[in-house]
Short mmCIF file of C-alpha atoms in Angstrom, two decimals:
data_model
loop_
_atom_site.label_atom_id
_atom_site.label_comp_id
_atom_site.label_asym_id
_atom_site.label_seq_id
_atom_site.Cartn_x
_atom_site.Cartn_y
_atom_site.Cartn_z
CA MET R 1 38.21 -0.40 -28.95
CA SER R 2 36.22 1.82 -31.28
CA SER R 3 34.08 -1.17 -32.29
CA LEU R 4 33.02 -1.63 -28.65
CA ALA R 5 32.05 2.02 -28.25
CA ASN R 6 30.17 2.13 -31.57
CA PRO R 7 28.95 -1.39 -32.36
CA PRO R 8 27.80 -1.93 -35.94
CA THR R 9 24.06 -1.57 -36.44
CA GLN R 10 23.43 -5.24 -37.16
CA ASP R 11 24.84 -6.12 -33.71
CA LYS R 12 22.38 -3.75 -32.07
CA TRP R 13 19.51 -5.72 -33.59
CA LEU R 14 20.67 -8.73 -31.58
CA LEU R 15 20.23 -6.80 -28.31
CA LEU R 16 16.45 -6.83 -28.11
CA PRO R 17 15.94 -10.58 -28.78
CA ALA R 18 18.69 -11.34 -26.25
CA PHE R 19 17.07 -9.08 -23.67
CA LEU R 20 13.63 -10.58 -24.26
CA LYS R 21 15.05 -14.10 -24.00
CA VAL R 22 16.55 -13.33 -20.60
CA LYS R 23 13.81 -11.10 -19.20
CA GLY R 24 10.66 -11.90 -21.15
CA LEU R 25 7.80 -9.44 -21.54
CA VAL R 26 5.88 -10.48 -18.44
CA LYS R 27 8.82 -10.59 -16.04
CA GLN R 28 7.29 -7.77 -13.98
CA HIS R 29 4.14 -9.79 -13.19
CA ILE R 30 6.07 -12.93 -12.31
CA ASP R 31 8.65 -11.09 -10.14
CA SER R 32 5.87 -9.30 -8.31
CA PHE R 33 3.98 -12.54 -7.63
CA ASN R 34 7.16 -14.29 -6.44
CA TYR R 35 7.91 -11.42 -4.05
CA PHE R 36 4.37 -11.70 -2.66
CA VAL R 37 4.57 -15.48 -2.16
CA ASN R 38 8.07 -15.51 -0.65
CA THR R 39 8.24 -12.27 1.34
CA ASP R 40 5.03 -10.26 1.57
CA ILE R 41 2.74 -13.07 2.70
CA LYS R 42 5.14 -13.90 5.57
CA ASN R 43 5.22 -10.27 6.72
CA ILE R 44 1.42 -10.06 6.72
CA VAL R 45 1.14 -13.21 8.85
CA LYS R 46 3.86 -11.93 11.19
CA ALA R 47 1.89 -8.72 11.71
CA ASN R 48 -1.32 -10.63 12.60
CA ALA R 49 0.31 -13.56 14.35
CA LYS R 50 -1.65 -13.95 17.58
CA VAL R 51 -5.26 -14.97 18.25
CA THR R 52 -6.47 -14.77 21.85
CA SER R 53 -9.81 -15.46 23.47
CA ASP R 54 -11.87 -13.08 25.59
CA VAL R 55 -13.50 -16.00 27.40
CA ASP R 56 -10.43 -17.91 28.55
CA PRO R 57 -7.37 -15.69 29.08
CA ARG R 58 -5.07 -18.73 29.27
CA PHE R 59 -5.78 -19.72 25.68
CA TRP R 60 -3.69 -18.38 22.80
CA LEU R 61 -2.88 -19.38 19.24
CA LYS R 62 0.16 -18.16 17.32
CA TYR R 63 1.09 -18.43 13.64
CA THR R 64 4.82 -19.18 13.42
CA ASP R 65 5.23 -19.72 9.68
CA ILE R 66 3.31 -19.76 6.39
CA ASN R 67 4.14 -21.57 3.17
CA VAL R 68 2.48 -21.79 -0.22
CA GLY R 69 2.77 -25.25 -1.71
CA PHE R 70 2.66 -26.36 -5.34
CA PRO R 71 -0.59 -26.65 -7.30
CA ASP R 72 -2.44 -29.89 -6.66
CA ARG R 73 -5.88 -31.36 -7.18
CA ASN R 74 -8.18 -30.43 -4.36
CA GLU R 75 -9.82 -33.87 -4.40
CA GLU R 76 -8.91 -35.72 -1.23
CA LEU R 77 -9.32 -39.15 -2.77
CA SER R 78 -7.59 -38.62 -6.11
CA SER R 79 -5.89 -41.91 -6.90
CA HIS R 80 -3.34 -40.74 -9.47
CA GLN R 81 -0.65 -38.47 -8.09
CA LYS R 82 0.46 -36.82 -11.33
CA PRO R 83 1.14 -33.08 -10.89
CA LEU R 84 -1.72 -30.78 -11.82
CA THR R 85 -0.99 -29.01 -15.10
CA PRO R 86 -2.50 -25.67 -16.19
CA ASN R 87 -3.98 -27.33 -19.26
CA GLU R 88 -5.99 -29.75 -17.13
CA CYS R 89 -7.42 -26.74 -15.27
CA ARG R 90 -8.45 -25.12 -18.55
CA LEU R 91 -10.16 -28.28 -19.73
CA ARG R 92 -11.86 -29.17 -16.44
CA ASP R 93 -12.89 -25.58 -15.58
CA ILE R 94 -11.11 -25.65 -12.23
CA THR R 95 -8.79 -23.16 -10.52
CA TYR R 96 -5.03 -23.58 -10.80
CA SER R 97 -4.27 -23.04 -7.14
CA ALA R 98 -1.91 -24.15 -4.41
CA PRO R 99 -2.59 -24.85 -0.72
CA ILE R 100 -1.58 -22.24 1.88
CA VAL R 101 -0.21 -24.07 4.94
CA VAL R 102 0.42 -22.30 8.24
CA THR R 103 2.38 -23.65 11.20
CA ILE R 104 0.52 -22.88 14.43
CA GLN R 105 1.36 -23.16 18.12
CA TYR R 106 -1.52 -23.17 20.55
CA THR R 107 -2.44 -24.26 24.06
CA ARG R 108 -4.45 -27.45 24.54
CA GLY R 109 -5.23 -27.93 28.18
CA LYS R 110 -1.87 -27.53 29.92
CA GLN R 111 0.54 -28.23 27.05
CA ILE R 112 1.58 -26.26 23.95
CA VAL R 113 0.95 -28.04 20.64
CA GLN R 114 2.50 -27.33 17.22
CA ARG R 115 0.69 -28.35 14.04
CA ASN R 116 0.42 -27.59 10.34
CA VAL R 117 -2.98 -26.48 9.07
CA ASN R 118 -4.19 -25.81 5.54
CA ILE R 119 -6.13 -22.53 5.72
CA GLY R 120 -7.11 -22.11 2.08
CA ARG R 121 -5.87 -22.02 -1.49
CA LEU R 122 -4.08 -19.31 -3.47
CA PRO R 123 -4.45 -19.09 -7.26
CA VAL R 124 -0.98 -19.53 -8.78
CA MET R 125 0.40 -17.37 -11.58
CA LEU R 126 1.69 -19.42 -14.52
CA ARG R 127 5.50 -19.62 -14.85
CA SER R 128 5.99 -18.17 -11.35
CA ALA R 129 8.16 -19.85 -8.70
CA LYS R 130 5.23 -21.99 -7.49
CA CYS R 131 4.14 -23.16 -10.96
CA VAL R 132 4.88 -26.63 -12.34
CA LEU R 133 6.00 -25.15 -15.67
CA THR R 134 8.97 -23.24 -14.23
CA GLY R 135 12.36 -24.30 -15.59
CA LYS R 136 10.95 -27.05 -17.82
CA GLY R 137 12.40 -27.74 -21.26
CA GLU R 138 10.43 -27.83 -24.51
CA ARG R 139 9.92 -31.61 -24.44
CA GLU R 140 8.52 -31.57 -20.92
CA LEU R 141 6.27 -28.63 -21.79
CA ALA R 142 5.01 -30.51 -24.85
CA ARG R 143 4.28 -33.49 -22.61
CA MET R 144 2.16 -31.17 -20.44
CA VAL R 145 0.36 -29.87 -23.57
CA GLU R 146 1.68 -26.37 -22.88
CA CYS R 147 3.05 -23.98 -25.50
CA PRO R 148 6.77 -23.27 -24.95
CA LEU R 149 6.29 -19.73 -26.26
CA ASP R 150 3.45 -18.88 -23.88
CA PRO R 151 4.77 -16.18 -21.55
CA GLY R 152 2.75 -17.03 -18.42
CA GLY R 153 1.99 -14.22 -16.00
CA TYR R 154 -1.76 -14.92 -15.80
CA PHE R 155 -4.02 -16.99 -13.54
CA ILE R 156 -6.44 -19.77 -14.39
CA VAL R 157 -9.60 -19.34 -12.32
CA LYS R 158 -12.56 -21.64 -12.97
CA GLY R 159 -11.06 -22.51 -16.33
CA THR R 160 -10.69 -18.96 -17.70
CA GLU R 161 -7.37 -17.21 -18.09
CA LYS R 162 -7.36 -13.96 -16.11
CA VAL R 163 -4.75 -11.20 -16.13
CA ILE R 164 -4.37 -8.69 -13.32
CA LEU R 165 -3.63 -5.47 -15.19
CA VAL R 166 -0.88 -3.14 -14.02
CA GLN R 167 -2.58 -0.27 -12.15
CA GLU R 168 -1.16 3.21 -12.30
CA GLN R 169 -1.71 5.60 -9.43
CA LEU R 170 -0.31 8.67 -7.74
CA SER R 171 2.71 8.08 -5.58
CA LYS R 172 2.01 7.67 -1.87
CA ASN R 173 3.75 9.57 0.93
CA ARG R 174 4.78 12.33 -1.42
CA ILE R 175 3.87 16.00 -1.21
CA ILE R 176 2.00 17.33 -4.25
CA VAL R 177 1.31 21.06 -4.49
CA GLU R 178 -1.58 22.32 -6.62
CA VAL R 179 -3.09 25.73 -7.31
CA ASP R 180 -6.78 26.24 -7.97
CA GLY R 181 -6.78 29.35 -10.13
CA VAL R 182 -10.52 30.05 -9.82
CA LYS R 183 -10.65 30.09 -6.02
CA GLY R 184 -7.05 31.23 -5.65
CA VAL R 185 -6.36 28.32 -3.29
CA VAL R 186 -2.91 26.78 -2.96
CA GLN R 187 -2.86 23.36 -1.38
CA ALA R 188 -0.22 20.74 -0.64
CA SER R 189 -1.64 17.26 -0.26
CA CYS R 190 -0.01 14.05 0.90
CA THR R 191 -1.63 10.62 0.81
CA SER R 192 -0.15 8.54 3.61
CA SER R 193 0.07 4.81 3.29
CA THR R 194 1.65 2.64 5.98
CA HIS R 195 2.44 -1.06 6.19
CA GLY R 196 -0.75 -1.44 8.20
CA GLY R 197 -2.64 -0.41 5.06
CA LEU R 198 -4.14 2.73 6.61
CA LYS R 199 -4.61 5.35 3.95
CA SER R 200 -5.46 8.94 4.75
CA LYS R 201 -5.06 12.23 2.97
CA THR R 202 -3.73 15.32 4.71
CA TYR R 203 -3.88 18.80 3.21
CA VAL R 204 -2.13 22.03 4.01
CA ALA R 205 -4.14 24.71 2.19
CA THR R 206 -4.67 28.46 2.09
CA LYS R 207 -7.97 30.04 3.06
CA LYS R 208 -8.53 33.82 3.18
CA GLY R 209 -4.82 34.58 3.45
CA HIS R 210 -4.17 32.10 6.25
CA ILE R 211 -2.77 28.58 6.02
CA TYR R 212 -4.68 25.65 7.54
CA LEU R 213 -4.07 21.96 8.10
CA ARG R 214 -7.03 19.89 6.93
CA HIS R 215 -7.81 16.27 7.62
CA ASN R 216 -10.98 14.16 7.61
CA SER R 217 -10.64 13.20 11.26
CA ILE R 218 -10.85 16.83 12.42
CA HIS R 219 -14.14 18.72 12.00
CA GLU R 220 -12.59 22.11 11.40
CA ASP R 221 -9.51 23.35 9.56
CA VAL R 222 -6.67 23.80 12.04
CA PRO R 223 -4.63 27.02 11.70
CA ILE R 224 -1.10 25.93 10.85
CA ALA R 225 0.51 27.65 13.86
CA ILE R 226 -1.82 25.75 16.22
CA ALA R 227 -1.04 22.47 14.44
CA LEU R 228 2.70 23.05 14.82
CA LYS R 229 2.33 24.07 18.48
CA ALA R 230 0.37 20.88 19.11
CA LEU R 231 3.22 18.96 17.49
CA GLY R 232 5.53 20.29 20.17
CA ILE R 233 7.06 23.38 18.56
CA GLN R 234 5.95 26.03 21.05
CA SER R 235 8.07 29.04 20.24
CA ASP R 236 6.80 31.33 17.49
CA LYS R 237 10.36 32.01 16.39
CA GLU R 238 11.00 28.32 15.77
CA ILE R 239 7.75 27.95 13.83
CA LEU R 240 8.73 30.95 11.72
CA LEU R 241 12.20 29.56 11.03
CA LEU R 242 10.88 26.10 10.14
CA CYS R 243 8.15 27.32 7.79
CA ALA R 244 9.35 30.63 6.41
CA GLY R 245 13.12 30.28 6.67
CA SER R 246 15.72 32.78 7.77
CA SER R 247 16.13 36.23 6.25
CA PRO R 248 18.55 36.34 3.32
CA ALA R 249 22.06 37.61 3.95
CA PRO R 250 22.81 41.00 2.33
CA ILE R 251 24.77 40.66 -0.90
CA PRO R 252 28.24 42.26 -0.76
CA SER R 253 28.39 44.94 -3.49
CA SER R 254 31.79 43.74 -4.76
CA SER R 255 30.72 40.25 -5.71
CA GLN R 256 28.94 40.04 -9.02
CA SER R 257 27.94 36.41 -8.46
CA GLN R 258 24.46 35.59 -9.67
CA THR R 259 23.75 33.05 -6.91
CA PRO R 260 20.01 32.99 -6.21
CA GLN R 261 19.32 34.24 -2.71
CA PRO R 262 17.06 32.29 -0.34
CA LYS R 263 13.58 33.79 -0.52
CA ASP R 264 12.16 35.32 2.63
CA TYR R 265 8.56 34.34 3.34
CA THR R 266 8.36 35.91 6.79
CA ALA R 267 5.88 38.62 5.85
CA LEU R 268 3.72 36.11 3.99
CA PHE R 269 3.66 33.72 6.94
CA SER R 270 3.30 36.11 9.90
CA PRO R 271 -0.55 36.42 9.79
CA ASN R 272 -0.73 32.73 10.77
CA LEU R 273 1.16 33.37 14.01
CA GLU R 274 -1.12 36.31 14.78
CA LEU R 275 -4.18 34.12 14.19
CA ALA R 276 -2.98 31.61 16.80
CA ALA R 277 -2.45 34.44 19.30
CA GLN R 278 -5.94 35.83 18.61
CA LEU R 279 -7.41 32.39 19.33
CA GLY R 280 -5.51 32.41 22.63
CA VAL R 281 -3.31 29.43 21.85
CA PHE R 282 0.25 29.79 23.12
CA THR R 283 1.39 26.45 24.56
CA GLN R 284 1.35 22.86 23.36
CA HIS R 285 -1.31 21.98 25.89
CA GLN R 286 -3.64 24.79 24.73
CA ALA R 287 -3.11 23.74 21.11
CA LEU R 288 -3.93 20.12 21.93
CA GLU R 289 -7.07 21.22 23.81
CA TRP R 290 -8.12 23.32 20.79
CA ILE R 291 -7.66 20.41 18.38
CA GLY R 292 -9.03 17.81 20.80
CA SER R 293 -12.39 19.54 21.05
CA ARG R 294 -12.68 19.27 17.25
CA VAL R 295 -11.56 15.66 16.68
CA LYS R 296 -14.13 13.19 15.38
CA VAL R 297 -14.17 10.53 18.09
CA ASN R 298 -14.90 6.96 17.11
CA ARG R 299 -16.74 5.83 20.23
CA ARG R 300 -16.35 2.09 20.13
CA VAL R 301 -14.50 1.83 23.40
CA VAL R 302 -16.91 1.95 26.30
CA GLY R 303 -15.56 3.76 29.30
CA PRO R 304 -14.85 7.21 30.68
CA ARG R 305 -14.40 10.00 28.17
CA ARG R 306 -10.79 10.84 27.66
CA PRO R 307 -9.65 14.44 28.04
CA ALA R 308 -9.57 16.51 24.84
CA TRP R 309 -5.79 16.78 24.71
CA GLU R 310 -5.47 13.02 24.81
CA GLU R 311 -7.86 12.62 21.86
CA ALA R 312 -5.79 15.20 19.97
CA MET R 313 -2.53 13.38 20.77
CA GLU R 314 -4.00 10.11 19.52
CA ALA R 315 -5.23 11.69 16.28
CA LEU R 316 -1.95 13.50 15.60
CA ALA R 317 0.12 10.40 16.36
CA THR R 318 -1.79 7.78 14.39
CA ILE R 319 -4.10 9.39 11.83
CA VAL R 320 -2.67 12.67 10.54
CA LEU R 321 0.27 11.95 8.18
CA ALA R 322 0.25 8.34 9.35
CA HIS R 323 3.40 7.39 7.44
CA VAL R 324 5.72 9.65 9.46
CA PRO R 325 6.90 7.61 12.46
CA VAL R 326 6.24 8.92 15.96
CA PRO R 327 8.78 7.41 18.38
CA MET R 328 7.99 7.31 22.08
CA ARG R 329 10.21 9.36 24.37
CA GLY R 330 11.19 8.80 27.95
CA VAL R 331 12.11 5.70 29.94
CA GLY R 332 12.82 2.66 27.79
CA GLY R 333 11.64 4.53 24.71
CA GLY R 334 12.19 3.51 21.14
CA GLY R 335 8.77 1.97 20.60
CA VAL R 336 6.64 3.49 17.88
CA ALA R 337 3.04 4.55 18.21
CA GLY R 338 1.53 2.19 15.68
CA PRO R 339 -1.70 2.79 13.77
CA GLY R 340 -4.73 1.57 15.65
CA GLY R 341 -2.84 1.12 18.90
CA GLY R 342 -3.36 3.71 21.59
CA VAL R 343 -0.46 5.98 22.43
CA GLY R 344 0.95 5.79 25.93
CA LEU R 345 0.41 9.38 26.89
CA GLY R 346 1.53 9.97 30.42
CA GLN R 347 2.86 13.40 31.30
CA GLY R 348 6.63 13.07 31.03
CA ALA R 349 9.07 14.59 33.48
CA GLY R 350 8.34 18.30 33.68
CA GLY R 351 11.74 19.25 32.32
CA GLU R 352 11.09 17.35 29.10
CA LYS R 353 10.35 19.42 26.02
CA GLY R 354 6.59 19.66 25.78
CA GLY R 355 6.23 17.39 28.75
CA PHE R 356 4.46 14.65 26.74
CA GLY R 357 5.84 11.17 26.18
CA VAL R 358 5.58 11.30 22.39
CA ASP R 359 8.20 12.78 20.06
CA PHE R 360 6.44 14.60 17.23
CA ARG R 361 9.60 16.24 15.87
CA GLN R 362 9.69 14.39 12.53
CA LYS R 363 6.01 15.00 11.91
CA ALA R 364 6.34 18.69 12.78
CA VAL R 365 9.18 19.09 10.29
CA PHE R 366 7.10 17.33 7.62
CA VAL R 367 4.15 19.68 8.23
CA ALA R 368 6.51 22.67 8.13
CA MET R 369 7.90 21.39 4.84
CA MET R 370 4.39 21.20 3.38
CA THR R 371 3.73 24.73 4.63
CA ARG R 372 6.91 25.98 3.04
CA ARG R 373 5.95 24.41 -0.28
CA VAL R 374 2.60 26.22 -0.06
CA LEU R 375 4.34 29.54 0.67
CA MET R 376 6.68 29.00 -2.28
CA ALA R 377 3.74 28.30 -4.58
CA MET R 378 1.94 31.42 -3.31
CA GLU R 379 4.94 33.55 -4.31
CA ASP R 380 5.74 31.80 -7.58
CA GLU R 381 3.21 29.70 -9.45
CA LYS R 382 5.97 27.77 -11.19
CA MET R 383 6.51 25.88 -7.91
CA VAL R 384 3.43 23.66 -8.38
CA ASP R 385 3.72 19.96 -9.12
CA ASP R 386 2.48 18.19 -12.22
CA ARG R 387 0.21 15.27 -11.35
CA ASP R 388 0.73 13.72 -14.77
CA TYR R 389 4.54 13.63 -14.51
CA VAL R 390 5.62 9.99 -14.59
CA GLY R 391 7.88 10.44 -11.56
CA ASN R 392 4.78 11.21 -9.45
CA LYS R 393 3.18 7.92 -10.48
CA ARG R 394 3.68 4.39 -9.19
CA LEU R 395 2.68 1.13 -10.84
CA GLU R 396 0.79 -1.41 -8.77
CA LEU R 397 1.39 -4.98 -9.88
CA ALA R 398 -0.38 -8.28 -9.27
CA GLY R 399 1.67 -9.04 -6.16
CA GLN R 400 0.75 -5.82 -4.35
CA LEU R 401 -2.94 -6.19 -5.18
CA LEU R 402 -2.95 -9.81 -4.01
CA ALA R 403 -1.12 -8.79 -0.82
CA LEU R 404 -3.86 -6.28 0.03
CA LEU R 405 -6.52 -8.87 -0.73
CA PHE R 406 -4.78 -11.55 1.37
CA GLU R 407 -4.34 -9.18 4.31
CA ASP R 408 -8.05 -8.34 4.26
CA LEU R 409 -9.11 -12.00 3.98
CA PHE R 410 -6.62 -13.16 6.63
CA LYS R 411 -7.78 -10.57 9.16
CA THR R 412 -11.40 -11.59 8.54
CA TYR R 413 -10.41 -15.26 8.88
CA ASN R 414 -8.76 -14.55 12.23
CA SER R 415 -11.74 -12.65 13.60
CA ASN R 416 -14.09 -15.48 12.53
CA LEU R 417 -11.74 -18.01 14.14
CA LYS R 418 -11.70 -16.00 17.38
CA ALA R 419 -15.49 -15.79 17.38
CA SER R 420 -15.93 -19.54 16.94
CA ILE R 421 -13.25 -20.33 19.58
CA ASP R 422 -15.05 -18.01 22.01
CA LYS R 423 -18.31 -19.77 21.21
CA VAL R 424 -16.86 -23.16 22.13
CA LEU R 425 -15.08 -21.91 25.26
CA LYS R 426 -18.29 -20.25 26.51
CA LYS R 427 -19.97 -23.61 27.02
CA PRO R 428 -19.43 -24.56 30.67
CA SER R 429 -19.59 -28.36 30.34
CA ARG R 430 -17.55 -29.74 27.45
CA THR R 431 -17.30 -33.47 26.89
CA SER R 432 -13.73 -33.43 25.57
CA GLU R 433 -10.69 -31.21 25.93
CA PHE R 434 -10.91 -28.17 23.67
CA ASP R 435 -8.66 -28.43 20.60
CA ALA R 436 -8.39 -25.31 18.41
CA PHE R 437 -7.14 -27.45 15.51
CA ASN R 438 -10.64 -28.90 14.99
CA THR R 439 -12.14 -25.40 15.04
CA MET R 440 -9.65 -24.30 12.38
CA ARG R 441 -10.55 -27.27 10.20
CA MET R 442 -14.23 -26.32 10.47
CA GLN R 443 -13.58 -22.72 9.42
CA GLY R 444 -14.62 -23.24 5.82
CA ASP R 445 -13.03 -21.80 2.72
CA HIS R 446 -13.16 -18.10 3.36
CA LEU R 447 -9.70 -17.40 1.91
CA THR R 448 -10.10 -19.59 -1.17
CA SER R 449 -13.48 -18.20 -2.15
CA GLY R 450 -12.27 -14.64 -1.50
CA PHE R 451 -9.35 -14.99 -3.92
CA VAL R 452 -11.42 -16.77 -6.57
CA ARG R 453 -14.23 -14.23 -6.36
CA ALA R 454 -11.90 -11.22 -6.59
CA ILE R 455 -9.90 -12.54 -9.54
CA SER R 456 -12.88 -13.88 -11.49
CA THR R 457 -15.05 -10.76 -11.10
CA GLY R 458 -12.23 -8.22 -11.02
CA ASN R 459 -13.77 -6.38 -8.05
CA TRP R 460 -11.30 -5.52 -5.32
CA SER R 461 -13.67 -4.25 -2.65
CA LEU R 462 -11.79 -4.10 0.64
CA LYS R 463 -13.77 -2.18 3.23
CA ARG R 464 -10.82 -2.32 5.61
CA PHE R 465 -8.55 -0.29 3.32
CA LYS R 466 -11.34 1.87 1.81
CA MET R 467 -10.60 0.36 -1.57
CA GLU R 468 -13.35 -0.07 -4.13
CA ARG R 469 -12.05 -1.02 -7.54
CA ALA R 470 -13.75 -2.71 -10.44
CA GLY R 471 -12.22 -4.14 -13.60
CA VAL R 472 -8.83 -4.99 -12.12
CA THR R 473 -8.71 -8.32 -13.98
CA HIS R 474 -9.47 -9.03 -17.63
CA VAL R 475 -9.85 -12.22 -19.60
CA LEU R 476 -6.63 -12.81 -21.50
CA SER R 477 -7.32 -12.11 -25.18
CA ARG R 478 -6.02 -14.94 -27.31
CA LEU R 479 -6.86 -13.42 -30.68
CA SER R 480 -3.19 -13.63 -31.60
CA PHE R 481 0.14 -14.16 -29.85
CA ILE R 482 0.81 -10.41 -29.98
CA SER R 483 -2.59 -9.53 -28.51
CA ALA R 484 -1.87 -11.81 -25.55
CA LEU R 485 1.53 -10.16 -25.00
CA GLY R 486 0.05 -6.68 -25.40
CA MET R 487 -2.50 -7.48 -22.72
CA MET R 488 0.30 -8.31 -20.26
CA THR R 489 2.10 -5.01 -20.68
CA ARG R 490 -1.02 -2.87 -20.51
CA ILE R 491 -1.40 -0.20 -17.82
CA SER R 492 -4.80 1.08 -16.76
CA SER R 493 -5.02 4.35 -14.89
CA GLN R 494 -7.56 5.36 -12.29
CA PHE R 495 -9.27 8.07 -14.36
CA GLU R 496 -12.88 7.92 -15.47
CA LYS R 497 -13.03 7.50 -19.22
CA THR R 498 -16.00 9.79 -19.72
CA ARG R 499 -14.43 13.05 -18.54
CA LYS R 500 -13.01 15.06 -21.40
CA VAL R 501 -9.72 16.02 -19.77
CA SER R 502 -6.68 16.43 -21.94
CA GLY R 503 -4.10 16.46 -19.11
CA PRO R 504 -3.83 12.74 -18.26
CA ARG R 505 -4.23 11.78 -21.92
CA ALA R 506 -1.36 13.89 -23.21
CA LEU R 507 1.96 12.34 -24.17
CA GLN R 508 4.40 13.29 -21.41
CA PRO R 509 8.08 13.85 -22.21
CA SER R 510 8.84 11.95 -18.98
CA GLN R 511 7.34 8.80 -20.52
CA TRP R 512 10.36 8.55 -22.81
CA GLY R 513 11.78 5.05 -22.89
CA VAL R 514 9.39 3.74 -20.25
CA LEU R 515 5.95 3.84 -21.88
CA CYS R 516 5.22 3.29 -25.54
CA PRO R 517 4.18 6.57 -27.22
CA SER R 518 2.00 4.99 -29.89
CA ASP R 519 0.43 1.88 -28.35
CA THR R 520 -2.80 3.27 -26.92
CA PRO R 521 -6.43 2.68 -27.91
CA GLU R 522 -8.32 5.21 -29.98
CA GLY R 523 -11.61 6.58 -28.74
CA GLU R 524 -12.62 7.36 -25.18
CA ALA R 525 -9.74 5.52 -23.46
CA CYS R 526 -7.13 7.24 -25.62
CA GLY R 527 -4.07 8.09 -23.57
CA LEU R 528 -5.56 6.69 -20.37
CA VAL R 529 -4.69 3.09 -21.18
CA LYS R 530 -0.96 2.99 -21.83
CA ASN R 531 1.50 0.22 -22.57
CA LEU R 532 4.96 -0.50 -21.22
CA ALA R 533 7.85 -0.20 -23.64
CA LEU R 534 9.50 -3.50 -24.61
CA MET R 535 12.55 -3.15 -22.37
CA THR R 536 10.88 -1.60 -19.31
CA HIS R 537 11.80 -3.22 -16.02
CA ILE R 538 9.67 -2.56 -12.94
CA THR R 539 11.38 -2.87 -9.58
CA THR R 540 9.47 -4.62 -6.78
CA ASP R 541 9.25 -3.32 -3.21
CA VAL R 542 12.60 -2.91 -1.57
CA GLU R 543 13.03 -3.29 2.18
CA GLU R 544 13.87 0.12 3.58
CA GLU R 545 15.76 -1.12 6.64
CA PRO R 546 19.19 -1.78 5.03
CA ILE R 547 19.15 1.64 3.34
#
């Protein structure tokens, strides 16, 4: 039994090779890509499933399924049907990619037709589930002129081997409190990111002794009491209890227990309630009017101007802290006000709390939590968060980056398709019955060229998600076997290399066992480009529903 608890040292040396044989060093890239191809891509298509026409309301087109095939030659007339190997792509300077096939249902005249259409090609990661090398033995690999030791995990685009580096960035949907010592400002920030890909940053910050909610979509900083009243918490007492907590219970003199008492922030918070009263805001409706007159309105929709409170409701429901769900209340409720969609804002039954059909309770509690964190940091500067702590960071892998890129390209593809369908349907006299399948075939290779361009240049510029990133992909360095492996486990962070900041470059104790302490370049990128430790395992996205 003792030998199991304390294995001899020579047995421990067998652990690492065994682990690497099972997992491999590039498992994280391959897992991430497989998750994208099998799960993510289907969810994206499900979210953008329907294409309708403004010209003919009877016409619709629906995507029912999407599948990524196996890599093949894109030549229609290729006589030999041998599978396409990565080595052939390297030699012929072509892209190792597989067709993306969608199943569509659409109306043609009176009947509904179902067909399969190829909408473009997706570059395939070597050794992933869709690659021809997966699960092959050494003899078969030798027949394909492929090294059995090559780890895979990269793409072949126009004949060059490209790696999508692991990107490190601050965790989304998490409150981070910072103190600016020079200005004496305490601020809690939270970057929201939803499945729709909307990203927005919300701050709760101090200014001249008061606390304000700040967001880009509102011209002016909103006093926190007004923000909470607008979110449906009308009574000052409730706001005080949510943000500043209850008064501590008196300690009985007999007990010598050293239990820390809950801090009381009432005095610190009360000026905010007075400020709201000075501005003459007492009810939810007044608060919404106050915010509504200061919301930046994106006037794309032509029509009558909506009342200010409605604009404020829309902004609070969909833009501010977008990741906190806002369920609809009232008859047949349970729907969620999604990003982009308008919120059904009828006045509810008068007896209803707040009287509006939207339930902001969760969002109000989240804002109150941010406020409380700010109050705690004002009292005690130890309560600030460390941006460089590894727990506040997330790693973005190839699959997530490709998912963002695919979503952007697919939405553009759909809008182009809609435009060309409208163009055909506009013509009054058509010789033949309109078939959307022909229009889809004429769409051109928007998806294919988008993927190839992004991976070969390394520029992920997605206007839709406000994402501008350069240098995401690098050419795989084949100077030695180790240099190729080291390239796969490299992590690049989003800091500029020129700034002489020591914080992000320092070796964090929280990196223990996850990031290698010594494998980092010397010179300007020192400490900013890190490497994963040998046995690090990165988990992919987990569905949150079962939890």
